Structures are given as structure tokens and as C-alpha cells.
Amino acid sequence: MVSTHPLGIQASGSQYLPQKLNNTTLSPNQELLPLSARVNRHDSLEIGGCDVTTLVEQFGSPLYILDEETLRTACRQYHNSFKEYYKDESQVLYASKAWNCLAICAIVASEGLGIDVVSGGELYTALNAGVTPDKIYLHGNNKSRDELVLAIESGCTIVADNWYELKMLVELATNSSPVRIMLRLTPGIECHTHEYIRTGHLDSKFGFDPNDLDEVFAFVSKQPSLNCVGLHAHIGSQIFERQPHRDLATVMVQWLRDAAKYNLELTELNVGGGLGIKYTESDDPPSIEEWSKAICEVVQQACTAENLPLPKLLCEPGRSLIATACVTAYSIGSAKVIPDLRTYVTIDGGMSDNPRPITYQSVYRSVVANKMSAALTETVTLAGKHCESGDILIKNAQLPKTEPGDILVVMGTGAYNYSMASNYNRLPRPAAVLVANGEANLILLRENYQDIIRQDCLPERLK
């Protein structure tokens, strides 16, 4: 486990509050706390006008707290940037694998975004949230027959990933209208991110190999049951570099040119997502506007160079839309002091509600919500409650002196926390609330013990 906080800092939790200058709109992915975060007169953290300690009293802990202002701001910055910098039609899609639930799908759809889904469950959720099928795109490297049938029947776009899927689509589409598809290709572009979240390099389970490009185009062009509308590629996640996305756009426009040789009139180009967020002070991601502008410009330049008409341009941000909008609140419990070595402070959650530290060695920042102006005088290791030595949330966290019952808040937990949560040790998954203008609404109920055993089956002979 790497050290996740610089030692020797003597500031307070208030240092993490968003700093607005001249009423400028901040890019959410460049902040640590949600945009509505402030400290109230009780020295407690407020988000969306709601006191975090009061939220925990009302809804329990652990608790995901989602700030509606931050999420909507990120949606609008993506939507408006593409409208401003791209000279033709565009569509921003929310990569909902980051956090897919009814409320979040409904919010992003209300802001004009579409939804990128990667399973039948995510597709079903988006449809039930009221997202129109023409704005839903189904991904996945091993879609089941049932998932493809659901996608065909709903009328969403299917992003075909491999030969097996292409041939199954031809079979399933025989007695229906042409199925609207895109082709996912592997661009062979490296980026500096965790190896588990790099998806664009050649050694990847996703997408058609570029060496198969001619064969794929030839096959699709002969299938009247398939309506191939465009191409998709994605190079990874939590990316700060600008150049890989510029390279991707150039390569994809060249693929559009190649497809024309097979009389494929491809009108859509999906460049994926991957823009990173600020998890720590040292992280320096581009703003949403900067990233969007760069993508729009390079696609337009590449199309001009190839003498091609501009396609409808799509992108799929996930983490940079939702991560900063959410924090997780925990109640602090026991402590263990090992002289001259380490102090462990435990929380009432851990790897079951945030598996990213143990999975990706991900780093986070934290504050004590009820002691926002207290000096950060202690260096502790924040440990989860699971029966697992590796259940460490943050190592070398700088906190004020804590006591059992204090409320710890971990920032930037909107992406891949609830969506990857588990019932390890049979812990119920936490509740989630949406906060705005001083009002808190449940968007996910806290599981209880009955929920834990709901799917269990006990054979009669064992009773």
C-alpha cells in the first residue's frame, strides 16, 4: 500500500473546499469536494445545503451522498462544450458502469445526455429511468443472447465487439428490422494509467483487432440485417494526458475513410471517454472544457485532411461526470496504537463499499465532517471493518484528533464505489441520498439482513 497523503501537513479539512474566483464555474473533475461543499456555523461539512452529520443521523452510515449540483454542472459542461467546439451534430453519453441507478440515469438524461450501458441490467435500468432507446448504446465483450435480444427489442444501438457477436446479431436480426450497430475497434494506443483500466492497447480483451479491419468491413457490408452507423474506440480511464486522445481521433477518422471503400456510410464516431479526476492535491487533469475542445478540434482537423464530412461525434465520460459529485460518510469506531509504528483508526465500512484501494491501489483524501476547522495533527491508517488485512482505505491519512462516533468523509467516491460494492462478510450495502438546496432524497435503500439472505435457498433435507 502506497502512502496516500503527504506527511507533516498542519492545515485543516477546510483546505479541500472548492475555491471559486470571480464567480467562475469550476470544472468538477478538478476539485476534491463537490461544488456545493461548505462549512457551516457548527464547523460541520455541508453538501447540497445538508449537514453531513445530520444526514448520517437520519440515514445511517456508511452513506453515499450525491450532490445534484455537481453532477448537473459536469453534464452541462460536456454538453455545452461539444455544442460550442464541434461544427456538426454531437451526443455526450454517460458511461453508466461508473454508477448506474434509476435516479442518476434520470438526471443525466434530463440534461440531454445519452447512456452507455454494458449489460442487460444496466440497459433495463436506463429504460426504466425513462431514457429513450435512441440515446442508449450497449457495450460489452461477451454479450449474452438474452442481452442482445433485449437490446434489439428495445431499439438501442449495439456496439459490436467481436466476430462471435456479429454473427449472432445476424442470426437474431433475421426476422426483424435492421439492427443498428457500431463496431468497436482496438486502436493500439497506450496511455499512462493502471493496467486494469487500459483498454485501447492491442493486448486487450475489447474490440476487433485493427488487422481484421478489412475483413470486418467486408462482412458487415454484405449483411442487410445490420445497419452499421459508426465506429467506437476507448483507450482507458483516469487519463490526464492530452496526446493519446488526439492520436485516437486521428486513427478513427482514418478508419472512417477505409470503411467508405466497402460502401459503408458510417455517420457516427465515438471516441470513448477516460478523462481523469482529481483524487489528490497532486492530480492535475484537464478541465472538461479543455478535454472536449481538444477532441472536437482534432476530429475536425482529421476529417478535413481526409476530405470526409464530419460525423456525428460521440463521447462517453463516466468517472469525470459522477466521481467528484459523491462522498462517502462513515462513523469512526475503534483505534489501535502500535507505538513507533502506526495508528489504525477503523470505520464502519471498507472494501465492500469501496473496493478500489484494495483492487487498484487507488488513493483518496478524507476529512472529519464534524471537525472541519480542527488542525490535522494525527497521521493514521484508516482501516475497514472487514476480516481482511488488506482492507485499508487510506494509509497515512492526516486527520484531527478523532474519537469514536466522529464522521469521516472520503471524497471522490461517485465512480466505481457503489457499482462495485459487494456483500463481503455479508455486510448490507449502504444507502445513497441525493442532496440539493437543503433537501435529501433517498435514491438507494440501505440493505438489511433479510436482503442478504433473500436469494439463499435452503434445501428441505438440510432443515
Coordinates of C-alpha atoms in Angstrom, one line a residue:
M1 CA 0.0 0.0 0.0
V2 CA 1.5 3.3 -1.0
S3 CA 1.5 6.4 1.2
T4 CA -1.7 8.2 0.3
H5 CA -1.1 11.6 2.0
P6 CA 1.9 13.8 2.3
L7 CA 3.3 13.8 5.9
G8 CA 3.6 16.9 8.0
I9 CA 0.6 18.9 6.9
Q10 CA -0.8 21.0 9.6
A11 CA -3.9 22.5 7.9
S12 CA -7.5 21.6 8.3
G13 CA -10.2 19.8 6.4
S14 CA -11.4 23.2 5.1
Q15 CA -8.4 23.3 2.7
Y16 CA -10.3 20.9 0.4
L17 CA -13.3 23.2 -0.2
P18 CA -13.8 24.4 -3.7
Q19 CA -12.3 27.8 -4.3
K20 CA -14.3 29.9 -6.7
L21 CA -12.7 33.0 -8.2
N22 CA -14.8 35.8 -9.7
N23 CA -17.9 33.6 -9.7
T24 CA -16.3 31.3 -12.3
T25 CA -17.9 27.9 -12.8
L26 CA -15.4 25.2 -11.7
S27 CA -14.8 22.0 -13.6
P28 CA -15.9 19.3 -11.2
N29 CA -13.2 16.9 -12.1
Q30 CA -10.6 19.4 -10.9
E31 CA -12.0 19.6 -7.4
L32 CA -11.8 17.3 -4.4
L33 CA -15.1 18.0 -2.8
P34 CA -18.5 18.5 -4.5
L35 CA -19.1 22.1 -5.8
S36 CA -21.7 22.8 -3.1
A37 CA -19.5 21.9 -0.2
R38 CA -19.1 24.4 2.6
V39 CA -18.5 24.6 6.4
N40 CA -21.5 25.7 8.5
R41 CA -21.5 27.6 11.8
H42 CA -21.3 24.3 13.7
D43 CA -18.0 23.6 12.0
S44 CA -19.6 20.7 10.1
L45 CA -19.4 19.9 6.4
E46 CA -22.4 20.7 4.4
I47 CA -23.1 19.3 0.9
G48 CA -26.1 20.4 -1.1
G49 CA -27.2 22.5 1.8
C50 CA -27.4 19.4 4.1
D51 CA -25.2 18.9 7.2
V52 CA -23.4 15.6 6.7
T53 CA -23.6 14.7 10.4
T54 CA -27.3 15.2 10.3
L55 CA -27.6 13.0 7.2
V56 CA -25.8 10.2 9.0
E57 CA -28.1 10.6 12.0
Q58 CA -31.1 10.4 9.6
F59 CA -30.0 7.7 7.1
G60 CA -27.2 5.8 8.9
S61 CA -23.6 5.0 7.8
P62 CA -21.8 4.2 5.6
L63 CA -23.7 6.6 3.4
Y64 CA -23.2 7.7 -0.2
I65 CA -24.0 11.4 -0.5
L66 CA -24.6 12.6 -4.1
D67 CA -24.5 16.3 -4.8
E68 CA -27.0 17.1 -7.6
E69 CA -25.4 20.5 -8.4
T70 CA -22.0 18.9 -9.1
L71 CA -23.5 16.2 -11.3
R72 CA -25.6 18.6 -13.4
T73 CA -22.7 21.0 -13.7
A74 CA -20.5 18.3 -15.2
C75 CA -23.2 17.2 -17.6
R76 CA -23.8 20.8 -18.8
Q77 CA -20.1 21.4 -19.2
Y78 CA -19.7 18.4 -21.5
H79 CA -22.9 19.1 -23.4
N80 CA -22.2 22.8 -23.9
S81 CA -18.5 22.3 -24.8
F82 CA -19.3 19.9 -27.6
K83 CA -22.0 22.2 -28.9
E84 CA -19.6 25.1 -28.9
Y85 CA -16.5 23.4 -30.3
Y86 CA -17.9 20.9 -32.8
K87 CA -19.4 22.2 -36.0
D88 CA -21.8 19.3 -36.6
E89 CA -24.0 17.1 -34.5
S90 CA -22.7 15.6 -31.2
Q91 CA -24.0 13.5 -28.4
V92 CA -22.5 13.0 -24.9
L93 CA -23.2 9.7 -23.3
Y94 CA -22.8 8.9 -19.6
A95 CA -20.7 5.7 -19.1
S96 CA -23.1 4.4 -16.5
K97 CA -20.9 1.5 -15.4
A98 CA -19.4 4.1 -13.1
W99 CA -22.7 4.2 -11.2
N100 CA -25.9 3.0 -12.7
C101 CA -29.2 3.5 -10.9
L102 CA -32.6 5.0 -11.7
A103 CA -32.0 8.4 -10.3
I104 CA -28.7 9.0 -11.9
C105 CA -29.9 7.8 -15.3
A106 CA -32.9 10.2 -15.0
I107 CA -30.7 13.2 -14.0
V108 CA -28.2 12.8 -16.9
A109 CA -31.0 12.2 -19.4
S110 CA -32.7 15.3 -18.3
E111 CA -29.5 17.2 -19.1
G112 CA -29.6 15.9 -22.7
L113 CA -27.1 13.1 -22.3
G114 CA -27.5 9.6 -23.5
I115 CA -26.4 6.4 -21.7
D116 CA -23.7 4.0 -22.3
V117 CA -24.6 0.6 -20.8
V118 CA -22.6 -2.6 -20.6
S119 CA -25.1 -5.2 -19.5
G120 CA -28.8 -6.2 -19.7
G121 CA -29.2 -4.9 -16.1
E122 CA -27.8 -1.5 -16.9
L123 CA -29.9 -1.4 -20.1
Y124 CA -33.0 -2.3 -18.1
T125 CA -32.3 0.3 -15.5
A126 CA -31.8 3.1 -18.1
L127 CA -35.0 2.1 -19.9
N128 CA -37.0 2.2 -16.7
A129 CA -35.5 5.6 -15.8
G130 CA -37.2 6.9 -19.0
V131 CA -34.1 7.1 -21.2
T132 CA -35.2 6.9 -24.8
P133 CA -33.6 3.9 -26.7
D134 CA -32.2 6.1 -29.4
K135 CA -29.8 7.5 -26.8
I136 CA -28.7 4.2 -25.3
Y137 CA -25.7 2.3 -26.6
L138 CA -24.9 -1.2 -25.4
H139 CA -21.3 -2.3 -25.0
G140 CA -19.7 -5.5 -23.7
N141 CA -17.1 -8.0 -24.9
N142 CA -19.3 -11.0 -24.2
K143 CA -23.0 -10.0 -24.5
S144 CA -25.3 -12.9 -23.9
R145 CA -28.1 -13.9 -26.4
D146 CA -30.7 -12.6 -23.9
E147 CA -28.9 -9.3 -23.6
L148 CA -28.8 -8.9 -27.4
V149 CA -32.5 -9.8 -27.7
L150 CA -33.4 -7.2 -25.1
A151 CA -31.3 -4.6 -26.9
I152 CA -32.8 -5.4 -30.3
E153 CA -36.4 -5.3 -28.9
S154 CA -35.8 -2.0 -27.1
G155 CA -34.3 -0.4 -30.2
C156 CA -31.0 0.8 -28.7
T157 CA -27.7 0.8 -30.6
I158 CA -25.4 -2.2 -30.1
V159 CA -21.7 -1.7 -30.1
A160 CA -20.4 -5.0 -31.7
D161 CA -17.2 -6.2 -30.1
N162 CA -16.2 -9.4 -31.8
W163 CA -16.9 -12.0 -34.6
Y164 CA -19.0 -14.2 -32.4
E165 CA -21.3 -11.3 -31.5
L166 CA -21.5 -10.1 -35.1
K167 CA -22.6 -13.5 -36.4
M168 CA -25.1 -13.9 -33.5
L169 CA -26.6 -10.5 -34.4
V170 CA -27.1 -11.6 -38.0
E171 CA -28.9 -14.6 -36.7
L172 CA -31.1 -12.8 -34.3
A173 CA -31.9 -10.0 -36.7
T174 CA -33.2 -12.2 -39.5
N175 CA -36.8 -11.6 -38.7
S176 CA -36.6 -8.0 -37.6
S177 CA -35.8 -4.6 -38.9
P178 CA -32.1 -4.0 -39.5
V179 CA -30.3 -3.8 -36.2
R180 CA -28.5 -0.6 -35.5
I181 CA -24.9 -1.3 -34.6
M182 CA -21.5 0.3 -34.3
L183 CA -18.1 -1.5 -34.4
R184 CA -15.6 -1.4 -31.6
L185 CA -12.0 -1.4 -32.7
T186 CA -8.8 -1.6 -30.7
P187 CA -6.7 1.4 -31.6
G188 CA -3.3 0.2 -30.2
I189 CA -2.8 3.4 -28.2
E190 CA -1.1 3.3 -24.9
C191 CA -1.8 5.7 -22.0
H192 CA -0.3 6.0 -18.6
T193 CA -2.9 4.6 -16.3
H194 CA -3.4 1.4 -14.2
E195 CA -3.0 -1.7 -16.4
Y196 CA -6.5 -2.9 -15.4
I197 CA -8.2 0.2 -16.8
R198 CA -6.2 0.5 -20.0
T199 CA -8.5 -0.7 -22.8
G200 CA -7.0 0.8 -26.0
H201 CA -3.7 -1.1 -26.4
L202 CA -3.5 -4.1 -28.7
D203 CA -3.3 -6.6 -25.9
S204 CA -6.9 -6.0 -24.7
K205 CA -10.0 -8.2 -24.5
F206 CA -12.1 -5.4 -26.0
G207 CA -12.8 -4.8 -29.7
F208 CA -11.8 -6.0 -33.1
D209 CA -8.1 -6.2 -33.9
P210 CA -7.2 -3.4 -36.4
N211 CA -5.6 -6.1 -38.6
D212 CA -9.0 -7.6 -39.1
L213 CA -10.5 -4.2 -40.3
D214 CA -10.9 -5.0 -44.0
E215 CA -12.5 -8.4 -43.2
V216 CA -14.9 -6.9 -40.7
F217 CA -15.9 -4.1 -43.1
A218 CA -16.4 -6.6 -45.9
F219 CA -18.6 -8.9 -43.8
V220 CA -20.8 -6.1 -42.4
S221 CA -21.3 -4.5 -45.8
K222 CA -22.9 -7.8 -47.0
Q223 CA -25.4 -8.1 -44.1
P224 CA -28.7 -6.3 -44.9
S225 CA -29.9 -7.2 -41.4
L226 CA -27.2 -5.0 -39.9
N227 CA -27.4 -1.2 -40.1
C228 CA -23.8 -0.2 -39.2
V229 CA -23.8 3.5 -38.4
G230 CA -20.3 4.1 -37.0
L231 CA -17.1 3.2 -35.1
H232 CA -16.2 3.2 -31.4
A233 CA -12.9 3.0 -29.6
H234 CA -11.8 3.7 -26.0
I235 CA -8.3 3.9 -24.7
G236 CA -8.7 3.7 -20.9
S237 CA -9.7 5.5 -17.7
Q238 CA -8.4 8.1 -15.3
I239 CA -6.2 9.7 -18.1
F240 CA -4.6 13.1 -17.7
E241 CA -2.6 13.2 -21.0
R242 CA -3.9 15.0 -24.0
Q243 CA -2.0 13.3 -26.7
P244 CA -3.5 9.8 -26.6
H245 CA -6.9 11.1 -27.3
R246 CA -5.6 13.3 -30.1
D247 CA -3.9 10.2 -31.6
L248 CA -7.2 8.2 -31.2
A249 CA -9.3 10.7 -33.1
T250 CA -6.8 10.7 -36.0
V251 CA -6.7 7.0 -36.2
M252 CA -10.5 6.7 -36.0
V253 CA -11.0 9.1 -38.9
Q254 CA -8.7 7.1 -41.0
W255 CA -10.9 4.1 -40.2
L256 CA -13.9 6.0 -41.4
R257 CA -12.1 6.6 -44.7
D258 CA -11.3 2.9 -45.0
A259 CA -14.9 1.9 -44.4
A260 CA -16.0 4.0 -47.3
K261 CA -14.1 1.6 -49.6
Y262 CA -16.7 -1.0 -48.7
N263 CA -19.7 1.3 -49.4
L264 CA -20.3 1.6 -45.7
E265 CA -21.8 5.0 -45.0
L266 CA -20.7 5.5 -41.4
T267 CA -22.1 8.6 -39.8
E268 CA -21.1 8.3 -36.1
L269 CA -17.7 8.4 -34.4
N270 CA -17.5 7.5 -30.7
V271 CA -14.1 8.4 -29.1
G272 CA -14.9 6.9 -25.7
G273 CA -14.1 8.7 -22.5
G274 CA -11.4 8.4 -19.9
L275 CA -10.8 11.9 -18.6
G276 CA -9.4 11.7 -15.1
I277 CA -10.4 13.4 -11.9
K278 CA -8.5 15.0 -9.0
Y279 CA -8.3 12.4 -6.2
T280 CA -5.3 14.1 -4.5
E281 CA -3.7 17.5 -4.5
S282 CA -1.0 16.4 -6.9
D283 CA -3.5 15.3 -9.6
D284 CA -3.8 17.7 -12.5
P285 CA -6.4 16.6 -15.0
P286 CA -7.5 18.8 -17.9
S287 CA -10.9 20.5 -17.4
I288 CA -14.0 19.1 -19.0
E289 CA -14.0 22.0 -21.5
E290 CA -10.3 21.6 -22.3
W291 CA -10.7 17.9 -23.0
S292 CA -13.8 18.4 -25.1
K293 CA -12.3 21.2 -27.1
A294 CA -9.2 19.2 -27.9
I295 CA -11.3 16.2 -29.1
C296 CA -13.6 18.3 -31.2
E297 CA -10.7 20.1 -32.9
V298 CA -8.7 17.1 -33.7
V299 CA -11.6 15.2 -35.2
Q300 CA -12.5 18.2 -37.4
Q301 CA -8.8 18.6 -38.5
A302 CA -8.6 14.9 -39.3
C303 CA -11.8 14.9 -41.4
T304 CA -10.6 18.0 -43.3
A305 CA -7.2 16.2 -44.0
E306 CA -9.1 13.1 -45.3
N307 CA -11.7 15.2 -47.2
L308 CA -14.5 13.5 -45.2
P309 CA -17.8 15.0 -44.0
L310 CA -18.0 15.5 -40.2
P311 CA -19.6 12.5 -38.5
K312 CA -21.9 12.8 -35.5
L313 CA -19.4 12.9 -32.7
L314 CA -20.0 10.9 -29.5
C315 CA -18.0 10.6 -26.3
E316 CA -18.6 8.5 -23.1
P317 CA -17.4 10.2 -19.9
G318 CA -18.2 8.3 -16.7
R319 CA -15.8 9.0 -13.8
S320 CA -15.4 12.7 -14.7
L321 CA -19.2 13.1 -14.6
I322 CA -20.0 11.4 -11.4
A323 CA -16.9 10.8 -9.2
T324 CA -16.5 14.2 -7.6
A325 CA -20.3 14.6 -7.1
C326 CA -20.3 12.0 -4.4
V327 CA -18.7 11.5 -1.0
T328 CA -19.0 8.5 1.4
A329 CA -19.7 9.2 5.1
Y330 CA -18.5 6.7 7.7
S331 CA -18.8 6.5 11.5
I332 CA -15.4 6.2 13.2
G333 CA -15.1 3.3 15.7
S334 CA -12.1 1.7 17.4
A335 CA -8.5 2.7 17.3
K336 CA -5.3 0.7 17.7
V337 CA -2.0 2.4 18.5
I338 CA 1.2 0.5 17.7
P339 CA 4.0 2.5 19.3
D340 CA 6.6 3.9 16.9
L341 CA 4.9 2.2 14.0
R342 CA 1.3 3.0 13.2
T343 CA -2.1 4.1 14.5
Y344 CA -5.1 2.3 13.0
V345 CA -8.5 4.1 13.1
T346 CA -11.4 2.0 11.9
I347 CA -14.6 2.9 10.1
D348 CA -17.9 1.1 9.7
G349 CA -17.4 0.2 6.1
G350 CA -14.4 -0.5 3.8
M351 CA -13.7 -2.7 0.9
S352 CA -17.3 -3.8 0.4
D353 CA -18.5 -0.2 -0.3
N354 CA -15.2 0.9 -1.9
P355 CA -13.1 -1.9 -3.4
R356 CA -10.8 0.4 -5.4
P357 CA -8.0 0.8 -2.8
I358 CA -7.5 -3.0 -2.5
T359 CA -8.1 -3.6 -6.2
Y360 CA -6.3 -0.7 -7.9
Q361 CA -4.2 0.7 -5.1
S362 CA -6.3 3.8 -5.5
V363 CA -5.7 6.8 -3.3
Y364 CA -8.3 9.2 -1.6
R365 CA -8.5 12.2 0.6
S366 CA -10.7 12.4 3.7
V367 CA -12.0 14.9 6.3
V368 CA -13.7 14.6 9.6
A369 CA -17.1 16.2 8.8
N370 CA -17.8 17.4 12.4
K371 CA -14.3 18.9 12.9
M372 CA -13.7 20.8 9.6
S373 CA -11.5 23.6 11.1
A374 CA -9.5 21.4 13.5
A375 CA -5.8 21.2 12.8
L376 CA -4.6 18.0 11.1
T377 CA -2.4 16.8 13.9
E378 CA -2.6 13.0 13.6
T379 CA -1.3 10.6 11.0
V380 CA -3.4 7.4 10.9
T381 CA -4.2 4.5 8.7
L382 CA -7.9 4.3 8.0
A383 CA -8.9 0.6 8.2
G384 CA -12.2 -1.0 7.2
K385 CA -14.1 -3.5 9.3
H386 CA -13.8 -6.5 7.1
C387 CA -11.9 -9.6 8.0
E388 CA -9.2 -8.9 5.6
S389 CA -5.7 -7.5 6.3
G390 CA -5.7 -5.6 3.0
D391 CA -8.9 -3.7 3.9
I392 CA -7.2 -0.4 4.2
L393 CA -9.0 2.6 2.9
I394 CA -6.2 5.3 3.3
K395 CA -2.7 4.9 4.6
N396 CA -1.1 7.9 6.3
A397 CA -4.2 10.0 6.4
Q398 CA -3.8 13.4 8.0
L399 CA -6.7 14.0 10.4
P400 CA -7.5 16.0 13.5
K401 CA -7.7 14.0 16.8
T402 CA -10.6 11.6 16.3
E403 CA -13.0 9.9 18.7
P404 CA -15.5 7.1 18.2
G405 CA -18.6 8.5 16.7
D406 CA -16.9 11.1 14.6
I407 CA -18.0 11.2 11.0
L408 CA -15.3 10.5 8.4
V409 CA -15.9 11.7 4.8
V410 CA -14.0 10.2 1.9
M411 CA -14.1 12.3 -1.3
G412 CA -14.5 11.4 -4.9
T413 CA -16.4 8.2 -4.4
G414 CA -19.1 8.5 -7.1
A415 CA -17.4 6.3 -9.6
Y416 CA -16.9 2.6 -9.1
N417 CA -17.8 2.5 -5.5
Y418 CA -21.5 1.6 -5.3
S419 CA -21.3 0.0 -8.7
M420 CA -18.5 -2.4 -7.5
A421 CA -19.9 -2.8 -4.0
S422 CA -20.3 -6.3 -2.6
N423 CA -21.8 -8.1 0.4
Y424 CA -18.4 -9.4 1.5
N425 CA -18.6 -10.6 5.1
R426 CA -22.4 -10.4 4.5
L427 CA -22.4 -6.7 5.1
P428 CA -25.5 -4.9 3.7
R429 CA -24.7 -2.4 1.0
P430 CA -25.1 1.3 2.1
A431 CA -27.9 3.7 1.3
A432 CA -27.4 6.6 -1.1
V433 CA -29.0 10.1 -0.9
L434 CA -29.3 12.9 -3.4
V435 CA -28.8 16.3 -1.9
A436 CA -29.8 19.7 -3.3
N437 CA -31.0 23.0 -1.9
G438 CA -31.1 21.6 1.7
E439 CA -33.2 18.6 0.8
A440 CA -32.1 15.0 0.9
N441 CA -33.8 12.2 -1.1
L442 CA -33.1 8.5 -0.9
I443 CA -32.1 7.1 -4.2
L444 CA -30.9 3.7 -2.9
L445 CA -32.3 2.0 0.1
R446 CA -29.9 0.5 2.7
E447 CA -29.9 -3.2 2.5
N448 CA -30.8 -5.2 5.6
Y449 CA -30.1 -8.7 6.8
Q450 CA -33.3 -10.0 5.2
D451 CA -31.9 -8.6 1.9
I452 CA -28.7 -10.5 2.5
I453 CA -30.4 -13.9 2.6
R454 CA -33.2 -13.2 0.1
Q455 CA -31.6 -15.2 -2.7
D456 CA -30.4 -18.0 -0.4
C457 CA -32.0 -21.4 -0.9
L458 CA -32.0 -24.0 1.9
P459 CA -32.9 -27.5 0.6
E460 CA -35.5 -29.3 2.6
R461 CA -33.1 -32.1 3.6
L462 CA -30.9 -29.6 5.3
K463 CA -33.6 -28.1 7.6

